[in-house]
Amino acid sequence: MTPATSLFTPVEADLRQLADNLKQLVGNRHPILFAAAEHLFGAGGKRIRPAIVLLISRATMLEQEITPRHRRLAEITEMIHTASLVHDDVVDESDVRRGVATVHSLFGNRIAILAGDFLFAQSSWYLANLDNLEVVKLLSEVIMDLATGEIQQGLNRFDAGISIETYLQKSYYKTASLIANSSKAAGLLSEVSRETVEHLYSYGRDLGIAFQIVDDILDFTSTTDTLGKPVASDLKSGNLTAPVLFALAEKPYLEVLIEREFAQEGDLEQALALIQDSQGIQQARELAAHHTKLAIEHLAVLPPSESQQALINIADYALSRLY
């Protein structure tokens, strides 16, 4: 399997610059917030979201150098993503992410929530300074979507009656909205045609949904070391994902276990066995493959280039993590 970072060759130098800029953007007015930001941006994340923004910027500006506004959009995208992770970790009570201690485990919940708020506010301020109202609207919508997705997930805990459509909508809010809208925003800054902009949005949407489905499958098929969090943690907390929803159609007793919130000894293990014994994981794989294929088809609108190929490779990588 290809490591994610080797996919970003055309924008490697851009990403190094981004890493330096992120720490400076947060500023050091407050030592604790600065320490939190330094910890976050130094945590060695894959930086897939800003890489996509930079690759789209380069793929749509083949004859010219990308602009400072393209670079700033990539930084804003990573700030919004990071802010959402800080809040997610508080909600999920996670002590570790990607093998690194979370902000709230180091600094406490109050600081973590304020650090997340601060990053959202900072990203909004930098966003406004791009002086492009359509881009501001797109990324503002992302911040609303992230909260909507988190609330929807909370309200649907242990609800075995939710549909695959509801799950996909939540996946859009929580993961795909940021990739879709920042991809579209990069196209707008490059002043490509309206048709191209919509294809870029659709690429990001389908890629984001595929990524989320793959993550949800790995929750059942991976190890704690690989995931950086306990296996089946979603199921245990009542967050029902694609493999579970598909398995429910085949294994009715699974619903009984979910509805009683795995209250009895051995319930969770029994539920996992039922999911493994069903077609749920395979059907989820097929759904992820479908969205990956759609994402790649939307890239046909871009002229062939190293950056366009890298965007195709990222979609292939999303799926390859399963094998």
Short mmCIF file of C-alpha atoms in Angstrom, two decimals:
data_model
loop_
_atom_site.label_atom_id
_atom_site.label_comp_id
_atom_site.label_asym_id
_atom_site.label_seq_id
_atom_site.Cartn_x
_atom_site.Cartn_y
_atom_site.Cartn_z
CA MET A 1 0.00 0.00 0.00
CA THR A 2 1.29 3.46 -0.90
CA PRO A 3 1.86 5.78 2.09
CA ALA A 4 -0.39 8.83 1.72
CA THR A 5 2.46 11.36 1.72
CA SER A 6 4.15 9.84 -1.36
CA LEU A 7 1.03 10.80 -3.31
CA PHE A 8 1.73 14.50 -2.81
CA THR A 9 4.97 14.78 -4.81
CA PRO A 10 3.78 17.71 -7.02
CA VAL A 11 3.00 19.79 -3.89
CA GLU A 12 5.68 18.58 -1.45
CA ALA A 13 7.37 21.97 -1.25
CA ASP A 14 3.97 23.69 -0.88
CA LEU A 15 3.10 21.42 2.06
CA ARG A 16 6.41 22.17 3.82
CA GLN A 17 5.64 25.88 3.51
CA LEU A 18 2.11 25.23 4.80
CA ALA A 19 3.42 23.47 7.93
CA ASP A 20 5.62 26.47 8.78
CA ASN A 21 2.86 28.97 8.06
CA LEU A 22 0.23 27.22 10.19
CA LYS A 23 2.17 27.75 13.42
CA GLN A 24 2.76 31.41 12.53
CA LEU A 25 -0.91 31.97 11.62
CA VAL A 26 -2.07 30.91 15.07
CA GLY A 27 0.36 33.43 16.54
CA ASN A 28 1.77 33.38 20.05
CA ARG A 29 -0.47 35.91 21.79
CA HIS A 30 -1.54 33.23 24.24
CA PRO A 31 1.09 30.71 25.38
CA ILE A 32 -1.41 27.87 26.06
CA LEU A 33 -3.21 28.30 22.73
CA PHE A 34 0.14 28.51 20.98
CA ALA A 35 1.31 25.34 22.76
CA ALA A 36 -1.94 23.59 21.77
CA ALA A 37 -1.56 24.71 18.14
CA GLU A 38 2.10 23.75 18.05
CA HIS A 39 1.16 20.32 19.39
CA LEU A 40 -1.64 19.93 16.81
CA PHE A 41 0.21 21.12 13.75
CA GLY A 42 3.33 19.22 14.74
CA ALA A 43 1.38 15.97 15.21
CA GLY A 44 2.38 14.75 11.75
CA GLY A 45 -1.07 14.36 10.27
CA LYS A 46 -1.35 13.20 6.67
CA ARG A 47 -2.39 16.69 5.50
CA ILE A 48 -4.62 15.13 2.84
CA ARG A 49 -7.11 18.03 2.82
CA PRO A 50 -4.65 20.88 2.15
CA ALA A 51 -2.78 18.62 -0.30
CA ILE A 52 -6.00 18.21 -2.31
CA VAL A 53 -6.54 22.00 -2.32
CA LEU A 54 -2.95 22.57 -3.52
CA LEU A 55 -3.15 19.82 -6.16
CA ILE A 56 -6.42 21.23 -7.54
CA SER A 57 -4.84 24.70 -7.51
CA ARG A 58 -1.89 23.42 -9.55
CA ALA A 59 -4.07 21.27 -11.84
CA THR A 60 -6.20 24.32 -12.72
CA MET A 61 -3.29 26.81 -13.04
CA LEU A 62 -1.01 24.81 -15.33
CA GLU A 63 0.44 27.79 -17.15
CA GLN A 64 0.82 29.99 -14.06
CA GLU A 65 2.15 29.81 -10.51
CA ILE A 66 -0.54 29.27 -7.85
CA THR A 67 -1.45 32.45 -5.96
CA PRO A 68 -1.02 33.35 -2.27
CA ARG A 69 -4.83 33.02 -2.02
CA HIS A 70 -4.61 29.36 -3.10
CA ARG A 71 -1.99 28.77 -0.39
CA ARG A 72 -4.05 30.55 2.22
CA LEU A 73 -7.12 28.47 1.29
CA ALA A 74 -5.08 25.28 1.90
CA GLU A 75 -4.03 26.62 5.33
CA ILE A 76 -7.62 27.57 6.21
CA THR A 77 -8.78 24.08 5.19
CA GLU A 78 -6.28 22.45 7.55
CA MET A 79 -7.19 24.87 10.38
CA ILE A 80 -10.91 24.03 10.05
CA HIS A 81 -10.14 20.30 9.96
CA THR A 82 -7.87 20.53 13.01
CA ALA A 83 -10.43 22.60 14.96
CA SER A 84 -13.07 19.95 14.31
CA LEU A 85 -10.70 17.17 15.51
CA VAL A 86 -10.03 19.02 18.78
CA HIS A 87 -13.79 19.26 19.45
CA ASP A 88 -14.41 15.65 18.29
CA ASP A 89 -11.82 14.36 20.75
CA VAL A 90 -13.57 16.18 23.62
CA VAL A 91 -16.97 14.77 22.58
CA ASP A 92 -15.54 11.24 22.11
CA GLU A 93 -13.36 11.50 25.25
CA SER A 94 -10.37 10.28 23.19
CA ASP A 95 -6.98 10.50 24.90
CA VAL A 96 -4.95 9.67 21.79
CA ARG A 97 -5.21 10.53 18.10
CA ARG A 98 -2.71 9.22 15.50
CA GLY A 99 -0.70 7.92 18.44
CA VAL A 100 -0.31 11.44 19.89
CA ALA A 101 -1.93 12.73 23.10
CA THR A 102 -5.04 14.85 22.37
CA VAL A 103 -5.27 18.51 23.36
CA HIS A 104 -7.89 17.89 26.05
CA SER A 105 -5.83 15.07 27.61
CA LEU A 106 -2.86 17.47 27.87
CA PHE A 107 -4.57 20.77 28.66
CA GLY A 108 -8.07 19.81 29.91
CA ASN A 109 -11.51 20.13 28.29
CA ARG A 110 -11.91 23.88 28.78
CA ILE A 111 -8.68 24.70 26.95
CA ALA A 112 -9.43 22.13 24.23
CA ILE A 113 -12.88 23.62 23.51
CA LEU A 114 -11.45 27.15 23.52
CA ALA A 115 -8.53 26.07 21.29
CA GLY A 116 -11.01 24.57 18.80
CA ASP A 117 -13.15 27.74 18.93
CA PHE A 118 -10.04 29.87 18.48
CA LEU A 119 -8.98 27.89 15.38
CA PHE A 120 -12.49 28.17 13.88
CA ALA A 121 -12.45 31.93 14.55
CA GLN A 122 -8.93 32.33 13.13
CA SER A 123 -9.86 30.39 9.99
CA SER A 124 -12.98 32.57 9.55
CA TRP A 125 -10.89 35.74 9.85
CA TYR A 126 -8.34 34.54 7.26
CA LEU A 127 -11.23 33.39 5.08
CA ALA A 128 -12.82 36.85 5.10
CA ASN A 129 -9.45 38.30 4.07
CA LEU A 130 -9.49 36.28 0.84
CA ASP A 131 -12.04 38.89 -0.34
CA ASN A 132 -14.05 36.33 -2.30
CA LEU A 133 -17.63 36.18 -1.06
CA GLU A 134 -18.44 32.88 -2.77
CA VAL A 135 -15.42 31.18 -1.17
CA VAL A 136 -16.36 32.66 2.23
CA LYS A 137 -19.89 31.21 1.88
CA LEU A 138 -18.58 27.77 0.89
CA LEU A 139 -16.19 27.42 3.83
CA SER A 140 -18.65 28.96 6.31
CA GLU A 141 -21.10 26.26 5.26
CA VAL A 142 -18.46 23.64 6.09
CA ILE A 143 -18.22 24.90 9.70
CA MET A 144 -22.03 24.61 10.01
CA ASP A 145 -21.96 21.14 8.40
CA LEU A 146 -19.31 19.87 10.85
CA ALA A 147 -21.51 20.83 13.81
CA THR A 148 -24.65 19.44 12.11
CA GLY A 149 -22.91 16.10 11.48
CA GLU A 150 -21.70 15.83 15.07
CA ILE A 151 -25.19 16.63 16.43
CA GLN A 152 -26.84 14.18 14.01
CA GLN A 153 -24.41 11.46 15.10
CA GLY A 154 -25.20 12.17 18.76
CA LEU A 155 -28.96 12.03 18.19
CA ASN A 156 -28.75 8.76 16.23
CA ARG A 157 -26.75 6.79 18.80
CA PHE A 158 -27.93 3.15 19.11
CA ASP A 159 -30.74 3.82 16.61
CA ALA A 160 -30.86 0.61 14.55
CA GLY A 161 -33.58 2.16 12.36
CA ILE A 162 -31.38 4.73 10.58
CA SER A 163 -31.06 4.30 6.82
CA ILE A 164 -27.94 4.15 4.67
CA GLU A 165 -29.09 7.53 3.24
CA THR A 166 -29.03 9.08 6.73
CA TYR A 167 -25.58 7.60 7.32
CA LEU A 168 -24.29 9.00 3.99
CA GLN A 169 -25.73 12.43 4.79
CA LYS A 170 -23.96 12.42 8.17
CA SER A 171 -20.75 11.28 6.43
CA TYR A 172 -21.11 14.21 4.04
CA TYR A 173 -21.49 16.69 6.91
CA LYS A 174 -18.64 15.28 9.00
CA THR A 175 -16.04 14.45 6.33
CA ALA A 176 -16.98 15.20 2.73
CA SER A 177 -18.28 18.79 3.06
CA LEU A 178 -14.82 20.20 3.85
CA ILE A 179 -13.13 18.32 0.98
CA ALA A 180 -15.94 19.14 -1.49
CA ASN A 181 -16.27 22.83 -0.68
CA SER A 182 -12.52 23.51 -0.41
CA SER A 183 -12.00 21.73 -3.77
CA LYS A 184 -14.68 23.94 -5.31
CA ALA A 185 -13.16 27.03 -3.67
CA ALA A 186 -9.74 26.22 -5.18
CA GLY A 187 -11.38 26.10 -8.63
CA LEU A 188 -13.10 29.44 -8.00
CA LEU A 189 -9.77 31.07 -7.06
CA SER A 190 -8.32 29.70 -10.33
CA GLU A 191 -11.32 31.21 -12.17
CA VAL A 192 -12.16 27.99 -14.03
CA SER A 193 -15.55 27.50 -15.72
CA ARG A 194 -18.70 26.98 -13.67
CA GLU A 195 -18.98 23.42 -15.01
CA THR A 196 -15.42 22.57 -13.90
CA VAL A 197 -16.07 24.06 -10.45
CA GLU A 198 -19.09 21.77 -9.98
CA HIS A 199 -17.05 18.71 -11.04
CA LEU A 200 -14.36 19.67 -8.50
CA TYR A 201 -17.04 19.92 -5.80
CA SER A 202 -18.39 16.45 -6.78
CA TYR A 203 -14.86 14.98 -6.76
CA GLY A 204 -14.40 16.19 -3.18
CA ARG A 205 -17.85 15.00 -2.11
CA ASP A 206 -17.43 11.45 -3.46
CA LEU A 207 -13.83 11.21 -2.26
CA GLY A 208 -14.84 12.37 1.24
CA ILE A 209 -17.68 9.85 1.43
CA ALA A 210 -15.37 7.04 0.23
CA PHE A 211 -12.77 8.02 2.87
CA GLN A 212 -15.42 7.94 5.62
CA ILE A 213 -16.80 4.53 4.56
CA VAL A 214 -13.25 3.12 4.44
CA ASP A 215 -12.53 4.50 7.95
CA ASP A 216 -15.75 2.90 9.17
CA ILE A 217 -14.76 -0.48 7.66
CA LEU A 218 -11.27 -0.26 9.20
CA ASP A 219 -12.97 0.16 12.59
CA PHE A 220 -13.90 -3.54 12.21
CA THR A 221 -11.00 -4.96 10.20
CA SER A 222 -7.92 -3.12 11.50
CA THR A 223 -5.88 -3.27 14.71
CA THR A 224 -5.71 -0.74 17.55
CA ASP A 225 -2.07 0.08 16.62
CA THR A 226 -2.95 0.83 13.00
CA LEU A 227 -6.07 2.83 13.83
CA GLY A 228 -4.57 4.82 16.69
CA LYS A 229 -7.81 4.19 18.64
CA PRO A 230 -9.55 1.08 20.02
CA VAL A 231 -11.09 -1.23 17.40
CA ALA A 232 -14.93 -1.17 17.18
CA SER A 233 -15.00 2.05 19.23
CA ASP A 234 -17.74 3.45 16.95
CA LEU A 235 -20.02 0.47 17.52
CA LYS A 236 -19.39 0.50 21.27
CA SER A 237 -20.42 4.18 21.47
CA GLY A 238 -23.57 3.54 19.40
CA ASN A 239 -22.35 5.20 16.20
CA LEU A 240 -23.80 2.83 13.58
CA THR A 241 -21.81 2.87 10.33
CA ALA A 242 -22.16 1.23 6.89
CA PRO A 243 -20.93 -2.30 7.84
CA VAL A 244 -23.42 -2.40 10.76
CA LEU A 245 -26.35 -1.00 8.78
CA PHE A 246 -25.80 -3.54 5.97
CA ALA A 247 -25.38 -6.38 8.50
CA LEU A 248 -28.66 -5.44 10.24
CA ALA A 249 -30.64 -6.40 7.13
CA GLU A 250 -29.15 -9.90 7.36
CA LYS A 251 -28.85 -10.47 11.12
CA PRO A 252 -32.04 -9.35 12.92
CA TYR A 253 -30.68 -10.26 16.38
CA LEU A 254 -28.06 -7.53 15.96
CA GLU A 255 -30.88 -5.01 16.43
CA VAL A 256 -31.72 -6.49 19.86
CA LEU A 257 -28.09 -6.10 21.01
CA ILE A 258 -27.90 -2.51 19.70
CA GLU A 259 -31.25 -1.43 21.16
CA ARG A 260 -30.16 -2.56 24.65
CA GLU A 261 -26.84 -0.70 24.11
CA PHE A 262 -24.71 -3.83 24.67
CA ALA A 263 -25.72 -3.75 28.34
CA GLN A 264 -25.23 -7.47 29.00
CA GLU A 265 -21.90 -9.23 29.25
CA GLY A 266 -20.73 -10.53 25.88
CA ASP A 267 -23.19 -8.34 23.89
CA LEU A 268 -20.50 -6.35 22.08
CA GLU A 269 -18.49 -9.49 21.20
CA GLN A 270 -21.68 -11.16 19.92
CA ALA A 271 -22.53 -8.10 17.80
CA LEU A 272 -19.01 -8.09 16.30
CA ALA A 273 -19.30 -11.80 15.47
CA LEU A 274 -22.65 -11.22 13.71
CA ILE A 275 -21.18 -8.35 11.65
CA GLN A 276 -18.12 -10.44 10.69
CA ASP A 277 -20.42 -13.32 9.72
CA SER A 278 -22.54 -11.10 7.44
CA GLN A 279 -22.02 -9.46 4.05
CA GLY A 280 -21.97 -6.06 5.82
CA ILE A 281 -18.25 -5.35 5.45
CA GLN A 282 -18.22 -6.53 1.80
CA GLN A 283 -21.26 -4.37 0.94
CA ALA A 284 -19.61 -1.38 2.60
CA ARG A 285 -16.47 -2.06 0.50
CA GLU A 286 -18.60 -2.02 -2.65
CA LEU A 287 -20.19 1.28 -1.61
CA ALA A 288 -16.74 2.82 -1.00
CA ALA A 289 -15.54 1.53 -4.40
CA HIS A 290 -18.62 3.08 -6.06
CA HIS A 291 -17.89 6.53 -4.58
CA THR A 292 -14.17 6.25 -5.44
CA LYS A 293 -15.05 5.51 -9.08
CA LEU A 294 -17.43 8.51 -9.20
CA ALA A 295 -14.74 10.78 -7.70
CA ILE A 296 -12.19 9.76 -10.37
CA GLU A 297 -14.74 10.27 -13.19
CA HIS A 298 -15.22 13.91 -12.13
CA LEU A 299 -11.49 14.58 -12.71
CA ALA A 300 -11.85 13.96 -16.46
CA VAL A 301 -12.80 17.65 -16.71
CA LEU A 302 -9.17 18.63 -15.89
CA PRO A 303 -6.39 18.51 -18.50
CA PRO A 304 -3.88 15.68 -17.91
CA SER A 305 -1.03 16.76 -15.61
CA GLU A 306 1.09 15.45 -12.74
CA SER A 307 -1.29 17.13 -10.27
CA GLN A 308 -4.41 15.69 -11.91
CA GLN A 309 -2.83 12.20 -11.75
CA ALA A 310 -2.01 12.74 -8.06
CA LEU A 311 -5.70 13.56 -7.41
CA ILE A 312 -6.67 10.26 -9.10
CA ASN A 313 -4.04 8.43 -7.02
CA ILE A 314 -5.45 9.91 -3.79
CA ALA A 315 -8.88 8.46 -4.66
CA ASP A 316 -7.27 5.06 -5.39
CA TYR A 317 -5.33 5.32 -2.10
CA ALA A 318 -8.59 5.86 -0.16
CA LEU A 319 -9.77 2.43 -1.28
CA SER A 320 -6.35 0.71 -1.13
CA ARG A 321 -6.25 1.19 2.68
CA LEU A 322 -8.71 -1.75 2.86
CA TYR A 323 -6.32 -4.24 1.26
#
